[in-house]
Coordinates of C-alpha atoms in Angstrom, one line a residue:
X3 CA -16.0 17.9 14.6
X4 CA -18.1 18.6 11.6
X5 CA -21.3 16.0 12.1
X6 CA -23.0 16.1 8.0
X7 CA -23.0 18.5 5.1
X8 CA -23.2 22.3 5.2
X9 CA -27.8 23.0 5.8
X10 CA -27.0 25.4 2.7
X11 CA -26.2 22.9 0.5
X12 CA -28.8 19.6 1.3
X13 CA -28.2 16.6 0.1
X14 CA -29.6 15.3 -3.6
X15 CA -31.6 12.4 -3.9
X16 CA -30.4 9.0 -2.5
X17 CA -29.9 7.5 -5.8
X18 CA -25.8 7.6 -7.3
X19 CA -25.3 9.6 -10.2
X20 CA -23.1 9.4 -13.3
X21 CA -20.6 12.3 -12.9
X22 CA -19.4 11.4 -9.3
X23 CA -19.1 7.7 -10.6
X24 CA -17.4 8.6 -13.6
X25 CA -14.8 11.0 -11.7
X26 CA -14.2 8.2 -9.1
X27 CA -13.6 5.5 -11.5
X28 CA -11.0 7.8 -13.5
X29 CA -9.4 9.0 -10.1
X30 CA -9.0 5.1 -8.8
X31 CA -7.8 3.8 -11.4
X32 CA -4.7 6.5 -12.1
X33 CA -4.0 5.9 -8.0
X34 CA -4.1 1.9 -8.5
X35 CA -1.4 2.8 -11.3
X36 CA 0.9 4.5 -9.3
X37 CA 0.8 2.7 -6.5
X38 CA 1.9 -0.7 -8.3
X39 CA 5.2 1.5 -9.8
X40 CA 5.4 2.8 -5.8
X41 CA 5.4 -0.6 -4.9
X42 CA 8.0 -2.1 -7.2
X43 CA 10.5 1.5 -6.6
X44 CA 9.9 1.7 -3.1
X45 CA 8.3 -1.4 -1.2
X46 CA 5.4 0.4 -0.4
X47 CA 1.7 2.5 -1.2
X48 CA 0.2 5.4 -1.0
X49 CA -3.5 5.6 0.1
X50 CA -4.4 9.0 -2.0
X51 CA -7.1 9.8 -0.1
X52 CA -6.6 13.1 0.4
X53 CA -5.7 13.4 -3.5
X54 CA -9.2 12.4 -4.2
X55 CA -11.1 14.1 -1.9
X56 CA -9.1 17.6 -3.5
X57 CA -9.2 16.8 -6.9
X58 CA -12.6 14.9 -6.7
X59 CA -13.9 18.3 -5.0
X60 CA -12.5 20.5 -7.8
X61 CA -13.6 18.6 -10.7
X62 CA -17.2 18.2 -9.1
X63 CA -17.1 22.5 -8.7
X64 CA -16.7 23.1 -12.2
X65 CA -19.3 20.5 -13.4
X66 CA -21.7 22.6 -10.5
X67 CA -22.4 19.3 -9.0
X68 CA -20.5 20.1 -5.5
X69 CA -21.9 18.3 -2.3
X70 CA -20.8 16.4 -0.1
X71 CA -22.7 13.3 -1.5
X72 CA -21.4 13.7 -4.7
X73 CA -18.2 13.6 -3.2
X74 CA -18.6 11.0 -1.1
X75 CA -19.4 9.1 -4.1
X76 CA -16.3 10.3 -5.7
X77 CA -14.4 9.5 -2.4
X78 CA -15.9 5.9 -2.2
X79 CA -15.4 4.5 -5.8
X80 CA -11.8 5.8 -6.2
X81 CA -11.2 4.0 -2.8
X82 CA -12.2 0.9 -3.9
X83 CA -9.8 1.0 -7.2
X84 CA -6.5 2.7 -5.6
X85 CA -4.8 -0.2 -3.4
X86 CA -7.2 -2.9 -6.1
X87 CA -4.0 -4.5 -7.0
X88 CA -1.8 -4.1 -3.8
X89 CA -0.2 -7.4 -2.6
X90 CA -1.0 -9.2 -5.2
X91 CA 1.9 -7.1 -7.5
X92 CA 4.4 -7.9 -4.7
X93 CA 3.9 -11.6 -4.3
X94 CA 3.8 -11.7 -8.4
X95 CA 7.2 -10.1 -8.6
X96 CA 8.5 -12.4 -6.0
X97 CA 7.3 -15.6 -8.3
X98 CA 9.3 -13.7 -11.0
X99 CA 12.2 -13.2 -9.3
X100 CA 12.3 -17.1 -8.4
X101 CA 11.7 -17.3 -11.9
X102 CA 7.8 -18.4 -12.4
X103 CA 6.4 -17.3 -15.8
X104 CA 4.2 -14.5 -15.9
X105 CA 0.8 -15.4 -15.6
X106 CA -2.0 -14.0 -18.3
X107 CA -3.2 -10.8 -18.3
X108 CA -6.6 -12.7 -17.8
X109 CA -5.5 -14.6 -15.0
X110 CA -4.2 -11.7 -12.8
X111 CA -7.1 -10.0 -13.4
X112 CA -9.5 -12.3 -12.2
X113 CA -7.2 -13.0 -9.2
X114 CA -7.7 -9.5 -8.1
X115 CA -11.1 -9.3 -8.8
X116 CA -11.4 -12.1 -6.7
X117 CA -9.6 -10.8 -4.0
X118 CA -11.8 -7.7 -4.1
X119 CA -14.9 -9.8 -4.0
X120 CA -13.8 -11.3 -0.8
X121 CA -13.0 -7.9 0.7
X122 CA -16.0 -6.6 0.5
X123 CA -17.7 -9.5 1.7
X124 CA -15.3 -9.1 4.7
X125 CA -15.9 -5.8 4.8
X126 CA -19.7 -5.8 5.4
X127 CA -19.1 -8.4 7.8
X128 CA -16.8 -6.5 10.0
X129 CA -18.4 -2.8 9.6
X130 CA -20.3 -3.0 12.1
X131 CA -17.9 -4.2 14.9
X132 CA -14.7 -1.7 14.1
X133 CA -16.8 1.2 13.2
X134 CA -18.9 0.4 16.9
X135 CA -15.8 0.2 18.7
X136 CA -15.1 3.2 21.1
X137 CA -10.9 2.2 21.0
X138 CA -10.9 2.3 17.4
X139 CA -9.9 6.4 16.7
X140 CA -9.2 6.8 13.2
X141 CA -6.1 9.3 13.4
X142 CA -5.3 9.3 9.6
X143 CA -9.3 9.6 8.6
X144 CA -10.0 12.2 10.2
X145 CA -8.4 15.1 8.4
X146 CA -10.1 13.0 5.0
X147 CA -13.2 14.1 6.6
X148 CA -12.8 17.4 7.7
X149 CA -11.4 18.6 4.5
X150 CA -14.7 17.1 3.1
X151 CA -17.1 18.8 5.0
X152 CA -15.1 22.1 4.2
X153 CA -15.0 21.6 0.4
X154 CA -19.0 21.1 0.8
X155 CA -19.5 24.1 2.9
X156 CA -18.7 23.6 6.7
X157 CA -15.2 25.0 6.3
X158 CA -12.9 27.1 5.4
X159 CA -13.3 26.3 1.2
X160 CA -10.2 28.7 0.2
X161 CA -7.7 26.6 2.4
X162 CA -9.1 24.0 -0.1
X163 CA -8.6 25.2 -3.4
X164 CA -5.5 25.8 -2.4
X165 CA -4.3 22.2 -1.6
X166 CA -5.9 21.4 -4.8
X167 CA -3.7 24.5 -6.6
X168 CA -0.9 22.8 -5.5
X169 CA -1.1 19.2 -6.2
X170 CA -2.0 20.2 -9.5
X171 CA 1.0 22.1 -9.9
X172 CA 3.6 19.2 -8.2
X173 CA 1.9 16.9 -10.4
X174 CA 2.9 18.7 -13.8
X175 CA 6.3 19.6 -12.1
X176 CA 6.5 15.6 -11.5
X177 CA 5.9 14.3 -14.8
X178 CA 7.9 16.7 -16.7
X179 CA 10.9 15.8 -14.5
X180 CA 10.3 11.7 -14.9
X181 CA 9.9 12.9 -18.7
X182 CA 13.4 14.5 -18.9
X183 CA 14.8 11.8 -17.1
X184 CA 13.6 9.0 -19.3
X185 CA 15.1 11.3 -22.2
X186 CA 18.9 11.7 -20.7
X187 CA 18.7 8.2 -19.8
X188 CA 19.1 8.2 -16.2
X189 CA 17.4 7.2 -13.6
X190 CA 19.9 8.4 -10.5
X191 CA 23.1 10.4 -10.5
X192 CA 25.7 10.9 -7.6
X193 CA 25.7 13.7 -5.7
X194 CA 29.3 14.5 -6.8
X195 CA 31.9 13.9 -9.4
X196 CA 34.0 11.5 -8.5
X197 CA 31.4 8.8 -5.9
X198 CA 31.6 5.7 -6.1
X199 CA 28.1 4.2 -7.3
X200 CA 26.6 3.0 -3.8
X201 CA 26.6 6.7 -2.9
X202 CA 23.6 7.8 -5.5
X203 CA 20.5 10.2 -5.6
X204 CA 17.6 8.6 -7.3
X205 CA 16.0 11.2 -10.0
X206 CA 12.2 9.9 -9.1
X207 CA 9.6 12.6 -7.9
X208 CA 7.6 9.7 -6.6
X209 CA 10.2 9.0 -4.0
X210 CA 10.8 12.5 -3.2
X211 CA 7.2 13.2 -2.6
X212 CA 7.0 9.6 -0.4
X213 CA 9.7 11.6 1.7
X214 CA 7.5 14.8 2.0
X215 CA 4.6 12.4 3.1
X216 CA 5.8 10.3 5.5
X217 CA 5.9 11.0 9.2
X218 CA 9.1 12.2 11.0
X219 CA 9.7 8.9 12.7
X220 CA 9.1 6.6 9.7
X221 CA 12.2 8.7 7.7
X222 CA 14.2 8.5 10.7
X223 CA 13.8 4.4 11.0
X224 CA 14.2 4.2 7.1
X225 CA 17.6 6.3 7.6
X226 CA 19.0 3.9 10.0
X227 CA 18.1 0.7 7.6
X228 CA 19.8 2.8 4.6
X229 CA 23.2 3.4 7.1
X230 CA 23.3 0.4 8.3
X231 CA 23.3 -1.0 4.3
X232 CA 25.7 1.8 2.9
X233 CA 28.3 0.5 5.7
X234 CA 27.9 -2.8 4.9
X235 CA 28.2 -2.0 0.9
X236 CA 31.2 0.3 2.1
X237 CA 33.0 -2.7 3.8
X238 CA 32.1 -5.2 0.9
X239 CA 33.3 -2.4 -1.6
X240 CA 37.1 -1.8 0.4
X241 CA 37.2 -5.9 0.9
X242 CA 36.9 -6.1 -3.2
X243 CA 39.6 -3.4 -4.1
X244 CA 40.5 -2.8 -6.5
X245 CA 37.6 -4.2 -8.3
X246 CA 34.4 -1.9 -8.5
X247 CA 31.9 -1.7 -6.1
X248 CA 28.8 -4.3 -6.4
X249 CA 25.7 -3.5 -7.9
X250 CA 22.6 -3.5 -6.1
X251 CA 21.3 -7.0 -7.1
X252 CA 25.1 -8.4 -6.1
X253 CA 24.5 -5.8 -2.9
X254 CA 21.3 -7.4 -2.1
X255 CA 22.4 -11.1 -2.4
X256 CA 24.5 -10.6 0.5
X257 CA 23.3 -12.4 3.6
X258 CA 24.1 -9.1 5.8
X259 CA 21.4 -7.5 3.6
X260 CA 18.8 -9.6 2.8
X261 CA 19.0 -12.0 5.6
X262 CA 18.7 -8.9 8.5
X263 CA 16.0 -7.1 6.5
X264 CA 13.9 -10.3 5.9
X265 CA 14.5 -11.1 9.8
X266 CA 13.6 -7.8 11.0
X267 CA 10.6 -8.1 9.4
X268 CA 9.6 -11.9 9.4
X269 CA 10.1 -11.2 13.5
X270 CA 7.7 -8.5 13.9
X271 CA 5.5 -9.7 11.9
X272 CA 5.2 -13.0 14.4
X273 CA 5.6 -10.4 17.7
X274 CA 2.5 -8.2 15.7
X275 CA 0.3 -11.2 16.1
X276 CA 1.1 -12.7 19.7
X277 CA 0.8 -8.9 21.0
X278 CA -2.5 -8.4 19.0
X279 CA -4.0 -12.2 19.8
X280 CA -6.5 -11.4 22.4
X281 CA -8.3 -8.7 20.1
X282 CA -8.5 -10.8 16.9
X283 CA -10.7 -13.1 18.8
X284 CA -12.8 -11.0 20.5
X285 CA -13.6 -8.7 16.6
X286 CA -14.1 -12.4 15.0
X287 CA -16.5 -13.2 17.9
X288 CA -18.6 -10.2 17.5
X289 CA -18.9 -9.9 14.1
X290 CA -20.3 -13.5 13.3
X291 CA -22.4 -12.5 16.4
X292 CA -24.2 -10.3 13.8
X293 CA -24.2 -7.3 15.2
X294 CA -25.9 -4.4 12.0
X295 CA -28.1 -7.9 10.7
X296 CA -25.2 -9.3 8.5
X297 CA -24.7 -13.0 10.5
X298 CA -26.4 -14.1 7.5
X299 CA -23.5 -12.8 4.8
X300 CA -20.9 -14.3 6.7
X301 CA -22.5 -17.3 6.8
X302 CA -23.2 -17.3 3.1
X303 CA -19.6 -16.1 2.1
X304 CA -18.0 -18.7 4.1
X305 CA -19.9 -21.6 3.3
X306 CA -19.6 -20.7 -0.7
X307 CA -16.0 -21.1 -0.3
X308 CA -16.1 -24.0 1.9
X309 CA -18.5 -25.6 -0.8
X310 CA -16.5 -24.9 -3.6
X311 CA -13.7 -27.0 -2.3
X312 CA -15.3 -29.9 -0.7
X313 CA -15.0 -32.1 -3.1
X314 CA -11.6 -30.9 -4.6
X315 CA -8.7 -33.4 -4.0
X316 CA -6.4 -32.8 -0.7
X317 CA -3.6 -30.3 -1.7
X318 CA -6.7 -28.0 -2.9
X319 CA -8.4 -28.9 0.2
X320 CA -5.2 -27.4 2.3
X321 CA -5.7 -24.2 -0.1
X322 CA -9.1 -24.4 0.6
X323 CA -8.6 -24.3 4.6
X324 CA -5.7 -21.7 4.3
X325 CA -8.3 -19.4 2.9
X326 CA -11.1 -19.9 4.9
X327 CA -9.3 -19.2 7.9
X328 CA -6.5 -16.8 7.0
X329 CA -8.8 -14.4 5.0
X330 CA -11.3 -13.4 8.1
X331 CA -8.2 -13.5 10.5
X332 CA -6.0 -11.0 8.4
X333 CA -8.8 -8.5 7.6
X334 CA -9.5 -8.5 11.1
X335 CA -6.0 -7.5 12.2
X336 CA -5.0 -5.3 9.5
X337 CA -8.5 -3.7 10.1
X338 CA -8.1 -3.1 13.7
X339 CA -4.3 -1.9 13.6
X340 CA -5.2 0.6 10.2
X341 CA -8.2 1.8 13.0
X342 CA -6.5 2.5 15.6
X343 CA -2.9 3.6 13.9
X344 CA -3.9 4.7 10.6
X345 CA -1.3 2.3 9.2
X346 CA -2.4 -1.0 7.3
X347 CA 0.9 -3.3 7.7
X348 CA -0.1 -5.4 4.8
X349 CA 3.9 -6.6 4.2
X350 CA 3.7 -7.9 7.3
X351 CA 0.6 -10.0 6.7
X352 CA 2.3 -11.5 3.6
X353 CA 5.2 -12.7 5.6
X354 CA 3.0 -14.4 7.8
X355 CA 1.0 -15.3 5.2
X356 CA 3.8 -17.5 3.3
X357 CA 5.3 -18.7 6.1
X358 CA 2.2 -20.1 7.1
X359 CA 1.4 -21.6 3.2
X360 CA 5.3 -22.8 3.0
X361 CA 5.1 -24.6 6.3
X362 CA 1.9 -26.7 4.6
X363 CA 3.8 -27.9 1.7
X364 CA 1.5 -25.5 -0.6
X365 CA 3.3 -25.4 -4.2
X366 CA 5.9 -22.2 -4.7
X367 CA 3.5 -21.3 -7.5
X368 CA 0.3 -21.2 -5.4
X369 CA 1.6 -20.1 -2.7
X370 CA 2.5 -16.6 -3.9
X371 CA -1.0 -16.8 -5.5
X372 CA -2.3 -17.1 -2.2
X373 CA -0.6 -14.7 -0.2
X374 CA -1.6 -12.1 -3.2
X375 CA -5.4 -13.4 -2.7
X376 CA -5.2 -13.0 1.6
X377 CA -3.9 -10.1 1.8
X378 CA -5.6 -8.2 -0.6
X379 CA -8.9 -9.4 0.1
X380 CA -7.8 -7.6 3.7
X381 CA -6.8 -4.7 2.3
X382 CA -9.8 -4.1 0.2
X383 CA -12.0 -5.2 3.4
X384 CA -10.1 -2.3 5.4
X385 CA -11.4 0.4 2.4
X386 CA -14.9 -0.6 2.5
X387 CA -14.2 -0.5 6.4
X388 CA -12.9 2.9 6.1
X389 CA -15.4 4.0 3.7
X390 CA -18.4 3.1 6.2
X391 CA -16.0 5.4 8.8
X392 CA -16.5 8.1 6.5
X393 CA -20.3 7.8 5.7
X394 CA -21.0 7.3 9.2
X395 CA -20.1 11.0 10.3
X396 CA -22.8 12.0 8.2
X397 CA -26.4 13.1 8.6
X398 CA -28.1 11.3 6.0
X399 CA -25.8 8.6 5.0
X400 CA -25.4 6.4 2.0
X401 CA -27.1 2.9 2.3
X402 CA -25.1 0.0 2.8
X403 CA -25.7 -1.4 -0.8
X404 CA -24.8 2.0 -2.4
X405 CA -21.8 1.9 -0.7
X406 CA -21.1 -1.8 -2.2
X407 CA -21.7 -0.6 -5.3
X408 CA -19.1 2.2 -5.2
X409 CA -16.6 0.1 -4.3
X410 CA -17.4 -2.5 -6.5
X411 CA -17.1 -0.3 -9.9
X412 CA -13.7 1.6 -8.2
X413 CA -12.4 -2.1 -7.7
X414 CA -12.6 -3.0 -11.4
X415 CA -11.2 0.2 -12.6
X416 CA -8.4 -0.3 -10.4
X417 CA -7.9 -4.0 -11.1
X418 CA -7.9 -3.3 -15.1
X419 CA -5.1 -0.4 -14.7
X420 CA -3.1 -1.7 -12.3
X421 CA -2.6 -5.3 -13.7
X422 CA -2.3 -4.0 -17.4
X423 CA 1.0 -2.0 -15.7
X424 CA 1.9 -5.3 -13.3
X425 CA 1.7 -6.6 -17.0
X426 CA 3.9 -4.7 -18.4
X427 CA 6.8 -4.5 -15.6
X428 CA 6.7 -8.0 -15.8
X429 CA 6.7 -8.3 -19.6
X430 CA 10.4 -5.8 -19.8
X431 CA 11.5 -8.1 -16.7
X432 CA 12.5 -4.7 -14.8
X433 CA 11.1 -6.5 -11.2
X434 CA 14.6 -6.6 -9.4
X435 CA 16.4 -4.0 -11.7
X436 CA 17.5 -0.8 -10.4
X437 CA 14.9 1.2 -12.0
X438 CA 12.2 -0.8 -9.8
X439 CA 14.2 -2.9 -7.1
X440 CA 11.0 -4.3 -5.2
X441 CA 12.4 -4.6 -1.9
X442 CA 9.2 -6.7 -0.5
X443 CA 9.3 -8.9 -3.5
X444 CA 13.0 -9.7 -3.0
X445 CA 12.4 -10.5 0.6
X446 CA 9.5 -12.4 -0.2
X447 CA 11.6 -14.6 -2.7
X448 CA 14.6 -14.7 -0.1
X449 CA 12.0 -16.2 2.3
X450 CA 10.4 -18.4 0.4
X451 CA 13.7 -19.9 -1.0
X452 CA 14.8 -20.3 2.8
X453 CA 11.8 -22.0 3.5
X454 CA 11.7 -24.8 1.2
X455 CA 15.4 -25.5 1.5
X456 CA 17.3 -23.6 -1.7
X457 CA 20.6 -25.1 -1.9
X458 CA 21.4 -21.3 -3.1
X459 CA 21.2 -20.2 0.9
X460 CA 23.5 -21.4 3.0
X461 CA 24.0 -21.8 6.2
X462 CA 25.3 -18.9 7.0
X463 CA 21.8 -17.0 6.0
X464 CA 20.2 -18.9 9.1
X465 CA 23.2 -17.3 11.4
X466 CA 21.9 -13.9 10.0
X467 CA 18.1 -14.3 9.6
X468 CA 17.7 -16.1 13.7
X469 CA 19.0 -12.8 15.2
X470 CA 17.2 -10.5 13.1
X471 CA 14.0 -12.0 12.9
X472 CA 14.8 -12.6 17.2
X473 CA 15.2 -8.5 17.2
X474 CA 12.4 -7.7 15.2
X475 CA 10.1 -10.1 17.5
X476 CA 11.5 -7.8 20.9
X477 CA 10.9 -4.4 18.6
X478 CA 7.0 -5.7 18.2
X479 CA 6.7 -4.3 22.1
X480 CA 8.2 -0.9 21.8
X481 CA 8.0 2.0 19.5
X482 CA 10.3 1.4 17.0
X483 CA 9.0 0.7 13.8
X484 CA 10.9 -2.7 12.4
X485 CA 9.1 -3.0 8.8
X486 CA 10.6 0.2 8.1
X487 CA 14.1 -0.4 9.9
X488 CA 14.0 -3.5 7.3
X489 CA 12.9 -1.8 4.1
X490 CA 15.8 0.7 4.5
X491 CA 17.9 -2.3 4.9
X492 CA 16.3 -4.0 1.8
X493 CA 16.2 -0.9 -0.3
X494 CA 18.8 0.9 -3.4
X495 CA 20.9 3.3 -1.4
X496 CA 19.7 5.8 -3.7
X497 CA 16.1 4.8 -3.1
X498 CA 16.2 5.9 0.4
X499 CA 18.5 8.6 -0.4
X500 CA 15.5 10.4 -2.4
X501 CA 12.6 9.9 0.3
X502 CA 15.2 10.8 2.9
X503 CA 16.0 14.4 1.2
X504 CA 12.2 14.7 0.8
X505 CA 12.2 14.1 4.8
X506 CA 14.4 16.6 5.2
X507 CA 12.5 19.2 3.1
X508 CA 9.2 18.5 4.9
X509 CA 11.4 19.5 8.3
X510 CA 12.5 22.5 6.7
X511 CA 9.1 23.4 5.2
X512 CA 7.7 22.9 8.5
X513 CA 10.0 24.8 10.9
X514 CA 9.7 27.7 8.3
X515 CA 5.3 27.4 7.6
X516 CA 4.8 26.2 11.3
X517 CA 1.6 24.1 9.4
X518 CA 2.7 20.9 11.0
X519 CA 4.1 19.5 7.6
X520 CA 0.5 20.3 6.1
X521 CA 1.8 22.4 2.7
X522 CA 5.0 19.4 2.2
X523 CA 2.5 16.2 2.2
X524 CA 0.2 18.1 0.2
X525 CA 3.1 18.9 -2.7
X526 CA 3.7 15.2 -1.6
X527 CA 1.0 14.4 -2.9
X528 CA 1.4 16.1 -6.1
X529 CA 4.3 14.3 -6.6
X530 CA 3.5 11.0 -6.5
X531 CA 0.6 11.4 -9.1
X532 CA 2.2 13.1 -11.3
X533 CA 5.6 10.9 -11.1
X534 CA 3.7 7.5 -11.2
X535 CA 1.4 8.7 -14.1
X536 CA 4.2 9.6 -16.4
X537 CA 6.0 6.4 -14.8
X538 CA 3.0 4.1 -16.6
X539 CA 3.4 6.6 -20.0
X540 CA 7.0 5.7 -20.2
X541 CA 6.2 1.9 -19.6
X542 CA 4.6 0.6 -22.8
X543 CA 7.5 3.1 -24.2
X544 CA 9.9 1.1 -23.0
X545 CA 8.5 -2.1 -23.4
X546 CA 8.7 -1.2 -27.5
X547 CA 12.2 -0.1 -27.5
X548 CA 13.1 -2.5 -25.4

């Protein structure tokens, strides 16, 4: 494994330049763009890594400023703006789908800033006590690494250029086929004269190249969620004859839908913990021990917070403690699980998350607030965290408060172009439309209803949600993977149809390339760029002619 840069190319001075900056702040920000449309089509994000690593390293060649500091700089500041927004556009859509107003432009903003904020403070806190951990392996940072020491010289640089050929080249493909779409009007099609409308292909490149992405197994989970929905839709479709089938949102409502996929996930979420309680305690432990000499930032960040509630009045105080002691204990979980599996379950944090602020009697509108602030101040802690990694395998590393600054400037590109899009979604009201059916939102709205006693749930929603949610708890022990078994549950038949096919492809392209799926996540890759950047052209569109 490659230890630092190529001796042939030695590192510049210690001090950041512009043009790596510049290019990361340009990169994040177009990643934190797609990745709200991701969320709100499919439920979920892409990390885009790997997109800025190739396209960071390409742009850096033809300005003749390729090393791999320069890239790392590139890396770092895009990683602090492409997931700036995440949970905080699902638990918005959610209080939009229970029908809370849009908040300000303003408002959001400063929300995710904040949450940012926090997650870097958490992030410095717990660097030192992931990154020293032996158990901790890193599976999906790894290949981020290598292919950055071979762009700067350690490897093979042609194998590069032409991942970064073809990302380039699925990107355009992507955006001219979201283009034609928007023009004909159509945003799936069935796969045969004649279908009824449950049995659809969604026309979205995004989803396609989620499908060439995603591991084997994921796809395969997904597929059972979207069979077991499609025979349920079937059933409610025959039971309605001669009357046409539902739509989704009518499809959705049903208690065999959202009930089981809310379960499935609401019970591995609580399983995730009780399996993982033992090693929460023992990362909290050592990092306020101090271990790296930044005791005293945890101490500052946590009595700040503490301070600036004392004197509120009760139900702020409850916020107050909510935060103080959800914050720390959800960046140290979804940090240790994204270590050690490469997969940051953030869903699953906001499940808990609003149980937990439900249970307390914390206001609907606050609430979602909250889970939004938690979970992405986690989120951003595990990209500083990951960040460090990355830094770390190098010679002469970046110093701590040059890293803080990269991710600092990536985090407010990514905040002001990923809530200026949450803006406008939720300005056309499309959260919950076909076009972006925001599975977790849904679920999070379904929950949250449940919890507080919505005379629109009845009974028989407890009948489904008790044996799902008891299934998903027994799946948290074995290697199924429940989030996804419930997002194909939750998700537009014609959703998963697209990231299914893409699935598909990536088997054939492997059997035939025998890269181990390298060439299909890489067009992947292209994909998703290109279909969420002309997804966020095509929104202020709308929002005109609307």
């Amino acid at each position: 494994m490659p230890s630092g840069p190529s001796e042939e190319h030695p590192p510049p001075p210690r001090h950041l330049t512009l043009a790596p900056i510049a290019l990361g702040v340009l990169l994040g920000g177009c990643l934190s763009v797609l990745n709200v449309i991701l969320a709100f089509k499919a439920g979920t994000g892409s990390g885009g890594a790997i997109i800025t690593v190739l396209l960071g390293g390409a742009a850096l060649r033809l300005l003749r400023k390729l090393n791999w500091r320069t890239l790392f700089v590139t890396y770092a500041t895009a990683s602090g703006g492409t997931l700036a927004v995440s949970a905080i556009d699902t638990s918005i859509g959610a209080g939009l789908l229970s029908g809370d107003p849009m908040p300000s432009w303003i408002s959001l903003a400063g929300l995710a800033l904040l949450a940012n904020l926090l997650g870097l403070v958490l992030g410095v806190v717990l660097a030192p006590t992931i990154i020293g951990d032996p158990g901790l392996k890193y599976p999906a940072l790894w290949p981020v690494i290598d292919l950055m020491h071979t762009l700067t010289g350690s490897g093979d640089r042609e194998a590069g250029a032409e991942r970064q050929r073809l990302i380039v080249v699925a990107a355009v493909v992507a955006a001219v086929l979201s283009f034609a779409a928007a023009l004909a009007g159509r945003d799936s099609l069935p796969p045969a004269p004649g279908l009824p409308p449950y049995l659809a292909l969604s026309l979205s490149p995004m989803l396609f190249g989620l499908g060439l992405r995603l591991p084997g197994a994921s796809t395969v989970w997904i597929g059972l969620g979207a069979a077991y929905s499609l025979v349920v839709w079937y059933a409610t479709a025959l039971r309605t004859s001669p009357r046409p089938a539902p739509a989704y949102a009518e499809h959705l409502g049903s208690p065999w839908i959202l009930a089981v996929g809310v379960g499935l996930l609401l019970g591995y979420a609580c399983g995730f913990v009780v399996r993982l309680a033992a090693g929460p305690g023992r990362a909290v432990a050592g990092a306020m021990r101090g271990r790296g000499g930044h005791r005293w930032l945890a101490v500052a960040g946590i009595s700040a917070v503490v301070a600036a509630f004392v004197a509120l009045p009760p139900p702020y105080l409850t916020i107050a403690v909510a935060l103080v002691v959800l914050a720390p204990l959800f960046a140290v979980i979804l940090n240790r699980v994204n270590a050690a599996t490469g997969m940051a379950p953030t869903g699953v944090l906001q499940f808990l998350a609003l149980v937990v602020l439900a249970l307390a009697h914390v206001p609907q509108g606050t609430a979602y607030l909250l889970v939004g602030l938690v979970c992405g101040s986690a989120l951003a802690s595990a990209y500083y965290i990951e960040a460090a990694k990355v830094a770390s395998t190098a010679r002469d590393a970046p110093r701590t408060r040059q890293l803080l600054a990269c991710q600092a400037i990536g985090s407010v590109a990514g905040v002001g172009t990923g809530i200026t899009v949450l803006f406008l979604i939720g300005e056309l009201g499309a959260v919950g439309s076909a076009a972006f059916p925001a599975p977790t939102s849904s679920a999070l709205d379904f929950l949250n209803a449940l919890l507080r006693g919505s005379p629109e749930y009845a009974h028989s929603a407890v009948l489904f949600l008790v044996p799902a949610a008891l299934a998903g708890l027994a799946l948290a022990w074995t290697p199924v993977l429940p989030t996804l078994l419930g997002l194909g549950v939750l998700l537009p038949a014609a959703t998963s149809a697209a990231i299914l096919l893409g699935s598909l492809a990536k088997l054939v392209s492997q059997r035939r390339r025998r890269d181990e799926g390298a060439f299909a996540a890489t067009v992947g890759s292209g994909l998703i760029l290109g279909g969420g950047l002309a997804n966020a052209l095509l929104l202020p569109i709308q929002l005109i002619t609307s």
